[in-house]
Short mmCIF file of C-alpha atoms in Angstrom, two decimals:
data_model
loop_
_atom_site.label_atom_id
_atom_site.label_comp_id
_atom_site.label_asym_id
_atom_site.label_seq_id
_atom_site.Cartn_x
_atom_site.Cartn_y
_atom_site.Cartn_z
CA MET A 1 -18.06 -16.89 40.73
CA ILE A 2 -15.05 -14.64 40.26
CA GLU A 3 -12.25 -14.89 42.82
CA ILE A 4 -9.29 -12.57 42.64
CA ASN A 5 -6.64 -13.56 45.14
CA ASN A 6 -3.42 -11.53 45.95
CA VAL A 7 -3.04 -10.39 42.28
CA SER A 8 0.00 -8.29 41.34
CA LYS A 9 0.93 -7.10 37.84
CA TRP A 10 3.78 -5.18 36.39
CA TYR A 11 4.40 -3.41 33.09
CA GLY A 12 8.10 -3.88 33.00
CA LYS A 13 9.30 -2.40 36.32
CA PHE A 14 6.17 -0.39 36.80
CA GLN A 15 3.66 -2.06 39.20
CA VAL A 16 0.06 -1.44 37.99
CA LEU A 17 -1.62 -3.91 40.48
CA THR A 18 -0.49 -4.56 43.99
CA ASP A 19 -1.89 -7.51 45.93
CA CYS A 20 -5.46 -7.18 44.86
CA THR A 21 -7.95 -9.44 46.51
CA THR A 22 -11.74 -9.42 46.03
CA ASN A 23 -14.49 -11.65 44.75
CA VAL A 24 -17.85 -11.47 42.90
CA ALA A 25 -20.47 -13.96 44.08
CA LYS A 26 -23.05 -15.37 41.61
CA GLY A 27 -25.80 -12.81 40.96
CA ASP A 28 -23.71 -10.00 42.55
CA VAL A 29 -23.16 -6.58 40.90
CA VAL A 30 -19.80 -5.14 41.96
CA VAL A 31 -18.84 -1.65 40.85
CA VAL A 32 -15.15 -0.74 40.60
CA CYS A 33 -14.25 2.98 40.68
CA GLY A 34 -11.26 5.05 41.20
CA PRO A 35 -9.18 7.84 39.51
CA SER A 36 -7.69 7.16 36.13
CA GLY A 37 -4.53 5.20 36.25
CA SER A 38 -5.57 3.44 39.41
CA GLY A 39 -5.57 0.00 37.71
CA LYS A 40 -9.28 -0.66 37.59
CA SER A 41 -9.49 -1.29 33.87
CA THR A 42 -6.36 -3.43 34.10
CA LEU A 43 -7.95 -5.44 36.98
CA ILE A 44 -11.14 -6.16 35.11
CA LYS A 45 -9.14 -7.31 32.06
CA THR A 46 -7.18 -9.87 34.13
CA VAL A 47 -10.45 -11.63 34.92
CA ASN A 48 -10.67 -13.01 31.37
CA ALA A 49 -6.93 -12.93 30.84
CA LEU A 50 -6.81 -10.14 28.39
CA GLU A 51 -4.11 -8.87 30.68
CA PRO A 52 -1.79 -11.55 32.12
CA ILE A 53 -0.78 -11.37 35.85
CA GLN A 54 2.56 -12.09 37.34
CA GLN A 55 1.45 -12.95 40.90
CA GLY A 56 -1.63 -14.32 42.61
CA ASP A 57 -4.65 -16.29 41.23
CA ILE A 58 -7.80 -15.61 39.49
CA VAL A 59 -10.53 -18.31 39.54
CA VAL A 60 -13.65 -17.99 37.39
CA ASP A 61 -16.41 -20.45 38.03
CA GLY A 62 -13.92 -22.90 39.48
CA ILE A 63 -11.45 -22.58 36.62
CA LYS A 64 -8.06 -21.06 37.30
CA VAL A 65 -7.62 -18.33 34.69
CA ASN A 66 -3.77 -17.93 35.07
CA ASP A 67 -3.16 -21.59 34.70
CA PRO A 68 -1.26 -22.19 31.38
CA LYS A 69 -3.28 -25.28 30.83
CA THR A 70 -6.56 -23.45 30.92
CA ASN A 71 -8.45 -23.35 27.62
CA LEU A 72 -8.67 -19.55 27.49
CA PRO A 73 -10.93 -19.18 24.42
CA LYS A 74 -13.45 -21.58 26.01
CA LEU A 75 -13.32 -19.66 29.33
CA ARG A 76 -13.59 -16.23 27.72
CA SER A 77 -16.60 -17.42 25.63
CA ARG A 78 -18.47 -17.80 28.91
CA VAL A 79 -17.61 -14.41 30.26
CA GLY A 80 -19.13 -11.52 28.42
CA MET A 81 -17.21 -8.26 28.05
CA VAL A 82 -18.19 -4.72 27.08
CA PHE A 83 -15.58 -2.19 26.24
CA GLN A 84 -15.27 1.56 26.54
CA HIS A 85 -15.04 2.05 22.83
CA PHE A 86 -17.72 -0.68 21.93
CA GLU A 87 -15.36 -2.48 19.63
CA LEU A 88 -17.98 -3.71 17.23
CA PHE A 89 -16.45 -4.95 14.09
CA PRO A 90 -16.97 -2.13 11.61
CA HIS A 91 -16.67 -4.31 8.42
CA LEU A 92 -19.53 -6.60 9.61
CA SER A 93 -23.20 -5.76 9.70
CA ILE A 94 -24.92 -5.66 13.06
CA THR A 95 -26.43 -9.14 12.44
CA GLU A 96 -22.95 -10.53 11.60
CA ASN A 97 -21.42 -8.86 14.61
CA LEU A 98 -23.94 -10.68 16.85
CA ALA A 99 -23.52 -14.01 14.94
CA LEU A 100 -19.78 -14.27 14.49
CA ALA A 101 -18.69 -15.71 17.82
CA GLN A 102 -21.84 -17.85 18.25
CA ARG A 103 -21.05 -19.52 14.99
CA LYS A 104 -17.19 -19.68 15.19
CA VAL A 105 -16.90 -20.37 18.96
CA LEU A 106 -20.14 -22.09 19.94
CA GLY A 107 -20.63 -23.76 16.60
CA ARG A 108 -24.27 -22.62 16.25
CA PRO A 109 -25.64 -22.81 12.72
CA ARG A 110 -26.07 -19.51 10.93
CA ASP A 111 -29.89 -19.28 11.20
CA GLU A 112 -29.88 -20.12 14.80
CA ALA A 113 -27.11 -17.59 15.60
CA GLU A 114 -28.95 -14.87 13.66
CA ALA A 115 -32.19 -15.63 15.31
CA THR A 116 -30.59 -15.49 18.74
CA GLY A 117 -28.88 -12.28 17.68
CA LEU A 118 -32.20 -10.77 16.60
CA LYS A 119 -33.93 -11.69 19.69
CA LEU A 120 -31.26 -9.83 21.80
CA LEU A 121 -31.35 -6.94 19.43
CA GLU A 122 -34.99 -6.63 20.09
CA ARG A 123 -34.33 -6.69 23.77
CA VAL A 124 -31.96 -3.75 23.52
CA GLY A 125 -34.49 -2.07 21.24
CA LEU A 126 -32.45 -2.08 18.05
CA LYS A 127 -34.13 -4.77 15.98
CA ALA A 128 -34.75 -2.25 13.15
CA HIS A 129 -31.08 -1.68 12.74
CA ALA A 130 -29.99 -5.35 12.21
CA HIS A 131 -28.96 -4.74 8.62
CA LYS A 132 -26.94 -1.67 9.30
CA PHE A 133 -23.19 -1.31 9.93
CA PRO A 134 -21.70 -0.16 13.24
CA GLY A 135 -20.55 3.15 11.67
CA GLN A 136 -24.13 4.08 10.95
CA LEU A 137 -25.28 3.86 14.63
CA SER A 138 -24.81 6.37 17.43
CA GLY A 139 -22.42 5.57 20.20
CA GLY A 140 -25.23 4.71 22.59
CA GLN A 141 -26.81 2.32 20.01
CA GLN A 142 -23.33 0.76 19.28
CA GLN A 143 -22.84 0.05 22.94
CA ARG A 144 -26.27 -1.52 23.25
CA VAL A 145 -25.39 -3.80 20.33
CA ALA A 146 -22.11 -4.60 22.04
CA ILE A 147 -24.09 -5.63 25.09
CA ALA A 148 -26.34 -7.75 23.00
CA ARG A 149 -23.31 -9.36 21.28
CA ALA A 150 -21.92 -10.40 24.65
CA LEU A 151 -25.27 -11.76 25.80
CA ALA A 152 -25.66 -13.85 22.69
CA MET A 153 -22.96 -16.17 24.07
CA ASN A 154 -25.11 -16.94 27.17
CA PRO A 155 -22.40 -15.73 29.55
CA ILE A 156 -22.25 -16.77 33.18
CA ALA A 157 -20.99 -13.25 34.05
CA MET A 158 -20.46 -9.95 32.34
CA LEU A 159 -17.57 -7.56 32.61
CA PHE A 160 -18.06 -3.85 31.80
CA ASP A 161 -15.02 -1.69 31.30
CA GLU A 162 -16.18 1.92 31.49
CA PRO A 163 -19.10 1.25 29.25
CA THR A 164 -20.43 4.82 29.32
CA SER A 165 -17.25 6.85 29.42
CA ALA A 166 -17.07 7.36 25.65
CA LEU A 167 -20.73 8.38 25.28
CA ASP A 168 -22.49 11.64 24.98
CA PRO A 169 -24.42 12.46 28.15
CA GLU A 170 -27.73 11.87 26.38
CA MET A 171 -26.76 8.35 25.48
CA ILE A 172 -25.49 7.22 28.81
CA SER A 173 -28.88 6.49 30.31
CA GLU A 174 -30.07 4.19 27.41
CA VAL A 175 -27.02 1.99 28.08
CA LEU A 176 -27.32 2.13 31.84
CA ASP A 177 -31.02 1.27 31.71
CA ILE A 178 -30.07 -2.04 29.96
CA MET A 179 -27.35 -2.67 32.58
CA VAL A 180 -29.90 -2.08 35.37
CA GLN A 181 -32.28 -4.44 33.80
CA LEU A 182 -29.59 -7.11 33.50
CA ALA A 183 -28.68 -6.68 37.12
CA HIS A 184 -32.37 -6.97 38.19
CA GLU A 185 -32.45 -10.27 36.21
CA GLY A 186 -29.67 -11.63 38.48
CA MET A 187 -26.70 -11.33 35.99
CA THR A 188 -23.31 -11.59 37.72
CA MET A 189 -21.59 -8.31 36.89
CA MET A 190 -18.31 -6.57 37.40
CA VAL A 191 -18.59 -3.01 36.30
CA VAL A 192 -15.80 -0.35 36.03
CA THR A 193 -17.58 2.93 36.02
CA HIS A 194 -17.91 6.40 37.55
CA GLU A 195 -21.69 6.27 37.41
CA MET A 196 -22.48 6.43 41.05
CA GLY A 197 -26.13 6.58 40.38
CA PHE A 198 -25.83 3.18 38.78
CA ALA A 199 -23.84 1.93 41.80
CA ARG A 200 -26.49 3.18 44.21
CA LYS A 201 -29.33 1.62 42.30
CA VAL A 202 -27.97 -1.87 41.62
CA ALA A 203 -24.56 -2.58 43.19
CA ASN A 204 -24.13 -5.00 45.95
CA ARG A 205 -20.58 -3.82 46.63
CA VAL A 206 -18.27 -1.00 45.52
CA ILE A 207 -14.55 -1.22 45.20
CA PHE A 208 -12.42 1.87 45.24
CA MET A 209 -8.91 1.53 43.78
CA ASP A 210 -5.95 3.87 43.91
CA GLU A 211 -2.48 3.37 42.48
CA GLY A 212 -3.03 -0.25 41.97
CA HIS A 213 -4.37 -1.08 45.34
CA ILE A 214 -7.94 -1.96 46.32
CA VAL A 215 -8.30 0.74 48.97
CA GLU A 216 -12.00 0.20 49.76
CA ASP A 217 -14.24 -2.93 49.28
CA ALA A 218 -17.53 -2.43 51.01
CA GLY A 219 -21.25 -3.04 50.74
CA LYS A 220 -23.18 -0.33 48.86
CA GLU A 221 -24.95 1.05 51.90
CA GLU A 222 -21.69 1.11 53.88
CA PHE A 223 -19.73 2.68 51.02
CA PHE A 224 -22.05 5.59 50.49
CA SER A 225 -23.14 6.27 54.09
CA THR A 226 -20.22 5.93 56.36
CA GLU A 227 -16.84 7.50 56.54
CA ARG A 228 -14.41 6.37 53.80
CA CYS A 229 -10.73 6.71 53.68
CA ALA A 230 -9.47 10.13 52.73
CA ARG A 231 -8.56 9.18 49.25
CA ALA A 232 -12.00 7.78 48.46
CA GLN A 233 -13.69 10.78 50.10
CA GLN A 234 -11.77 13.19 47.90
CA PHE A 235 -12.48 11.16 44.82
CA LEU A 236 -16.21 10.85 45.60
CA SER A 237 -16.62 14.53 46.50
CA LYS A 238 -14.98 15.43 43.14
CA ILE A 239 -17.17 13.26 40.92
CA LEU A 240 -20.39 13.88 42.92
CA GLN A 241 -19.81 17.66 43.01
CA HIS A 242 -21.72 18.57 39.88
CA MET B 1 8.93 13.64 -41.69
CA LEU B 2 5.89 11.71 -40.60
CA ALA B 3 5.92 9.96 -43.86
CA ASP B 4 8.96 8.14 -42.76
CA PHE B 5 7.09 6.37 -40.10
CA ASP B 6 5.07 3.25 -40.83
CA PHE B 7 2.44 2.81 -38.14
CA ASP B 8 0.84 -0.01 -40.12
CA VAL B 9 3.45 -2.22 -38.47
CA ILE B 10 1.34 -2.13 -35.42
CA ARG B 11 -1.71 -3.37 -37.23
CA ARG B 12 0.26 -6.15 -38.89
CA SER B 13 1.60 -7.41 -35.59
CA LEU B 14 -1.45 -6.98 -33.36
CA GLY B 15 -2.05 -10.69 -32.88
CA TYR B 16 1.50 -11.40 -31.78
CA LEU B 17 1.60 -8.29 -29.60
CA PHE B 18 -1.60 -9.09 -27.76
CA LEU B 19 -2.40 -12.77 -28.00
CA ASP B 20 1.23 -13.77 -27.17
CA GLY B 21 2.75 -10.73 -25.54
CA MET B 22 -0.05 -9.14 -23.49
CA ALA B 23 -1.54 -12.50 -22.57
CA PHE B 24 1.72 -13.43 -20.97
CA THR B 25 2.13 -10.07 -19.27
CA LEU B 26 -1.41 -10.10 -17.78
CA THR B 27 -1.25 -13.73 -16.72
CA LEU B 28 2.02 -13.09 -14.94
CA THR B 29 0.65 -9.86 -13.35
CA VAL B 30 -2.48 -11.51 -11.98
CA LEU B 31 -0.91 -14.72 -10.78
CA ALA B 32 2.16 -13.03 -9.22
CA SER B 33 0.00 -10.39 -7.47
CA VAL B 34 -2.45 -12.87 -6.03
CA MET B 35 0.29 -15.20 -4.89
CA GLY B 36 2.43 -12.34 -3.76
CA ILE B 37 -0.36 -10.88 -1.61
CA LEU B 38 -1.03 -14.28 -0.05
CA LEU B 39 2.62 -14.98 0.70
CA GLY B 40 3.10 -11.31 1.73
CA THR B 41 0.30 -11.60 4.27
CA LEU B 42 1.74 -14.75 5.72
CA LEU B 43 5.13 -13.02 5.96
CA ALA B 44 3.57 -10.06 7.70
CA ILE B 45 1.79 -12.25 10.27
CA GLY B 46 4.99 -14.24 10.87
CA ARG B 47 6.91 -11.05 11.41
CA LEU B 48 4.35 -9.47 13.71
CA ALA B 49 3.29 -12.53 15.71
CA GLY B 50 5.80 -15.27 15.10
CA PRO B 51 8.56 -16.33 17.48
CA LYS B 52 11.92 -14.77 16.98
CA PHE B 53 13.33 -17.62 14.95
CA ILE B 54 10.60 -16.95 12.37
CA ALA B 55 10.26 -13.14 12.58
CA VAL B 56 14.02 -12.45 12.28
CA PRO B 57 14.61 -14.45 9.06
CA ILE B 58 11.53 -12.86 7.57
CA THR B 59 12.76 -9.35 8.33
CA ALA B 60 16.14 -10.22 6.79
CA TYR B 61 14.42 -11.60 3.71
CA VAL B 62 12.16 -8.45 3.21
CA ASN B 63 15.10 -6.15 3.65
CA LEU B 64 17.39 -8.12 1.35
CA ILE B 65 14.76 -8.29 -1.48
CA ARG B 66 13.81 -4.66 -1.11
CA SER B 67 17.56 -3.66 -1.50
CA LEU B 68 18.01 -5.58 -4.73
CA PRO B 69 17.14 -4.34 -8.20
CA LEU B 70 14.37 -6.40 -9.67
CA VAL B 71 16.27 -7.11 -12.92
CA LEU B 72 19.07 -8.57 -10.90
CA VAL B 73 16.73 -10.93 -9.05
CA ILE B 74 15.14 -12.01 -12.38
CA PHE B 75 18.50 -13.06 -13.80
CA TRP B 76 19.51 -14.56 -10.51
CA PHE B 77 16.46 -16.86 -10.26
CA TYR B 78 16.45 -17.79 -13.91
CA PHE B 79 20.08 -19.13 -13.71
CA LEU B 80 19.81 -20.39 -10.10
CA VAL B 81 16.52 -22.03 -9.92
CA PRO B 82 17.49 -25.07 -12.19
CA TYR B 83 20.38 -25.76 -9.87
CA ILE B 84 18.06 -25.60 -6.77
CA GLY B 85 15.74 -27.95 -8.62
CA GLN B 86 18.62 -30.30 -9.39
CA TRP B 87 19.72 -30.20 -5.74
CA MET B 88 16.18 -30.85 -4.40
CA THR B 89 15.35 -33.64 -6.78
CA GLY B 90 18.75 -35.21 -6.85
CA ALA B 91 18.68 -35.04 -10.69
CA SER B 92 21.89 -35.53 -12.69
CA ARG B 93 21.50 -32.26 -14.50
CA PRO B 94 19.93 -28.82 -13.78
CA VAL B 95 16.12 -29.01 -13.86
CA GLN B 96 14.69 -26.81 -16.61
CA VAL B 97 11.65 -25.06 -15.15
CA GLY B 98 10.66 -22.97 -18.18
CA ALA B 99 10.63 -19.20 -18.51
CA PHE B 100 7.08 -18.76 -17.32
CA ALA B 101 7.46 -20.76 -14.06
CA SER B 102 10.80 -19.10 -13.33
CA THR B 103 9.42 -15.53 -13.74
CA LEU B 104 6.24 -16.42 -11.91
CA LEU B 105 8.31 -17.59 -8.95
CA THR B 106 10.64 -14.57 -9.20
CA PHE B 107 7.77 -12.04 -9.25
CA THR B 108 5.87 -13.75 -6.47
CA LEU B 109 8.81 -13.91 -4.14
CA PHE B 110 9.98 -10.42 -5.06
CA GLU B 111 6.52 -8.76 -4.73
CA ALA B 112 5.75 -10.75 -1.54
CA ALA B 113 8.41 -8.56 0.22
CA TYR B 114 6.59 -5.37 -0.83
CA PHE B 115 3.10 -6.70 -0.19
CA SER B 116 4.19 -7.94 3.25
CA GLU B 117 5.16 -4.40 4.20
CA ILE B 118 1.86 -3.14 3.07
CA MET B 119 -0.08 -5.90 4.99
CA ARG B 120 2.12 -5.29 8.01
CA ALA B 121 1.12 -1.64 8.05
CA GLY B 122 -2.52 -2.64 7.43
CA ILE B 123 -2.59 -5.13 10.36
CA GLN B 124 -0.93 -2.56 12.64
CA SER B 125 -3.50 -0.02 11.68
CA ILE B 126 -6.33 -2.09 13.35
CA PRO B 127 -6.88 -0.83 16.91
CA ARG B 128 -5.79 -3.16 19.71
CA GLY B 129 -9.35 -2.98 21.09
CA GLN B 130 -10.66 -4.91 18.13
CA VAL B 131 -8.28 -7.74 18.82
CA SER B 132 -9.16 -7.77 22.53
CA ALA B 133 -12.87 -7.86 21.59
CA GLY B 134 -12.30 -10.85 19.43
CA TYR B 135 -10.36 -12.64 22.20
CA ALA B 136 -12.99 -11.66 24.82
CA MET B 137 -15.72 -13.50 22.96
CA GLY B 138 -13.62 -16.67 22.71
CA LEU B 139 -12.09 -16.44 19.29
CA THR B 140 -8.57 -17.97 18.86
CA TYR B 141 -5.62 -16.04 17.40
CA PRO B 142 -6.25 -17.42 13.89
CA GLN B 143 -9.90 -16.61 14.10
CA VAL B 144 -9.21 -13.10 15.21
CA MET B 145 -6.78 -12.66 12.31
CA ARG B 146 -9.19 -14.23 9.75
CA TYR B 147 -12.48 -12.70 10.74
CA VAL B 148 -11.58 -9.47 12.52
CA VAL B 149 -8.13 -8.12 11.63
CA LEU B 150 -7.38 -9.20 8.06
CA PRO B 151 -10.64 -8.19 6.34
CA GLN B 152 -10.26 -4.74 7.84
CA ALA B 153 -6.48 -4.56 7.12
CA PHE B 154 -7.15 -5.67 3.54
CA ARG B 155 -9.84 -3.04 2.99
CA ASN B 156 -7.68 -0.26 4.50
CA MET B 157 -4.78 -1.21 2.37
CA LEU B 158 -6.55 -2.03 -0.87
CA PRO B 159 -5.48 1.25 -2.60
CA LEU B 160 -1.87 0.52 -1.85
CA LEU B 161 -2.08 -3.18 -2.70
CA LEU B 162 -3.58 -2.32 -6.11
CA THR B 163 -1.11 0.52 -6.76
CA GLN B 164 1.62 -2.00 -6.08
CA THR B 165 -0.08 -4.38 -8.53
CA ILE B 166 0.01 -1.64 -11.13
CA VAL B 167 3.68 -1.18 -10.50
CA LEU B 168 4.02 -5.00 -10.80
CA PHE B 169 2.18 -4.79 -14.18
CA GLN B 170 4.78 -2.34 -15.47
CA ASP B 171 7.72 -4.20 -13.90
CA THR B 172 6.85 -7.40 -15.70
CA SER B 173 8.34 -5.78 -18.86
CA LEU B 174 11.67 -6.48 -17.32
CA VAL B 175 11.36 -10.18 -18.26
CA TYR B 176 12.32 -9.09 -21.79
CA VAL B 177 15.97 -9.44 -20.61
CA LEU B 178 15.34 -13.23 -20.62
CA SER B 179 14.14 -12.93 -24.25
CA ILE B 180 10.68 -13.87 -23.05
CA THR B 181 7.72 -12.66 -25.28
CA ASP B 182 5.77 -10.56 -22.89
CA PHE B 183 4.13 -7.42 -24.33
CA MET B 184 7.32 -5.47 -24.06
CA GLY B 185 9.32 -8.34 -25.45
CA ALA B 186 6.97 -8.69 -28.34
CA ALA B 187 7.07 -5.04 -29.20
CA SER B 188 10.79 -5.02 -28.92
CA LYS B 189 11.17 -8.01 -31.25
CA VAL B 190 8.85 -6.59 -33.91
CA ALA B 191 10.64 -3.19 -33.57
CA GLN B 192 14.02 -4.75 -34.23
CA ARG B 193 12.89 -7.20 -36.93
CA ASP B 194 11.21 -4.45 -38.98
CA GLY B 195 13.50 -1.57 -37.92
CA ARG B 196 10.44 0.32 -36.60
CA LEU B 197 11.79 1.24 -33.15
CA VAL B 198 10.05 4.58 -32.77
CA GLU B 199 6.69 3.37 -33.84
CA MET B 200 6.66 0.24 -31.64
CA TYR B 201 8.02 1.99 -28.53
CA ILE B 202 5.52 4.71 -28.81
CA PHE B 203 2.73 2.16 -29.18
CA ALA B 204 4.08 0.12 -26.27
CA ALA B 205 4.07 3.31 -24.11
CA VAL B 206 0.50 4.14 -25.11
CA VAL B 207 -0.67 0.67 -24.27
CA TYR B 208 1.10 0.54 -20.80
CA PHE B 209 -0.33 3.93 -20.03
CA LEU B 210 -3.89 3.00 -21.06
CA VAL B 211 -3.86 -0.25 -19.11
CA SER B 212 -2.36 1.30 -15.94
CA PHE B 213 -4.65 4.27 -16.05
CA ALA B 214 -7.71 2.08 -16.54
CA LEU B 215 -6.58 -0.07 -13.65
CA SER B 216 -6.23 2.92 -11.35
CA ARG B 217 -9.68 4.19 -12.22
CA LEU B 218 -10.93 0.70 -11.46
CA VAL B 219 -9.14 0.88 -8.08
CA LYS B 220 -11.15 3.96 -7.24
CA ARG B 221 -14.41 2.53 -8.07
CA LEU B 222 -13.68 -0.71 -6.31
CA GLN B 223 -12.61 1.13 -3.30
CA ALA B 224 -15.82 2.93 -3.01
CA ARG B 225 -17.74 -0.21 -3.32
CA ILE B 226 -15.98 -2.29 -0.72
CA ALA B 227 -15.36 0.57 1.80
CA ILE B 228 -16.60 0.00 5.34
CA PRO B 229 -19.78 1.88 5.77
CA ARG B 230 -19.49 4.90 8.09
#
């Protein structure tokens, strides 16, 4: 579904990604972890071309992302993305947030878009908040709306860029619960997160990045049970300490 | 001493002052600010997102306009526009565009430079993540601008846009240098005709103050109404 082949990326002279290769098969959940600045957020943003790459290839559902001829808006509309800071549109109500791209990108009529949005809101347990504005919701609620907003486009895969890092501890589980549910339903997911509990529960593979390199790329059982490289060990022991 | 003043001159010329003068002033203010904000927004987008050959001339234009006194630009346009019209239409003599069209064009182009700086700041105040989120759901650049960035930028900058409009309202008085009957021009003409300079200029000051003050109160209320709920 998502193939990342020998991808390298530079910001000016600074190399943020070095020869990254991995893939996400249909229905797989791949968790990407690593210390801050390791390039994991950048890597996930290259998948829908929010960040351009200078070398290598990325293919999503058979379409080459880094081909200048690719219709990026169309491709992006098929890949859902959830951001660290939710990025709901604060000037639009929750209903309008859910309907905007359905109407403007997919061309669905307003009532159909709003009905679809409402159904997904119900699914994330926020139907009662449809008329509110993002600023009136808690962080966890906003992130659940953001997930519903992405799902409203009927995506073939979902990208999560540190979806719980900006949340209060109490709100993390309400977001993770929805993600676990999605995973169980067979959604193809690429998730940048430090939530190792989530990785243990639903991941098929775990990728560990450091300084722009993919250092480890292993099945979940293997990743958590056997000896990892020194850098990954050190990282894991730090985040699993408490 | 007060007996020397004749404030009745105001009452006698009310029709001329308001139906001729103020009507011109308000029409010019409203049209020039609406068109100035539209053009200013386009200039801001061109400067922020356009290729170099568009962004550089816009920057030069904005900097040029902002370094010239308005009264000079008013003169300049009034005398130059007929020649530009002649050149563009190939007419044999300068095209008379009329005082209103000329001043409207002047104020629109002049204010667009200021409005574009306000809109530029407004657009830049929207976090990058908002733009990314728009792109990520498949919106194109124009759609991201129209549905995500500009509505927020406009709301954030509304106080500044309206303050600039109030300044524009006051600045329209400068058209009296072209002997146009705006409110200031009308007051000035009555003042000189009847030799009632003090009375008329006091009255003009009071009216400008009242209108500007009322507008700025209106801004406050409007702002509260269209603010993004938090």
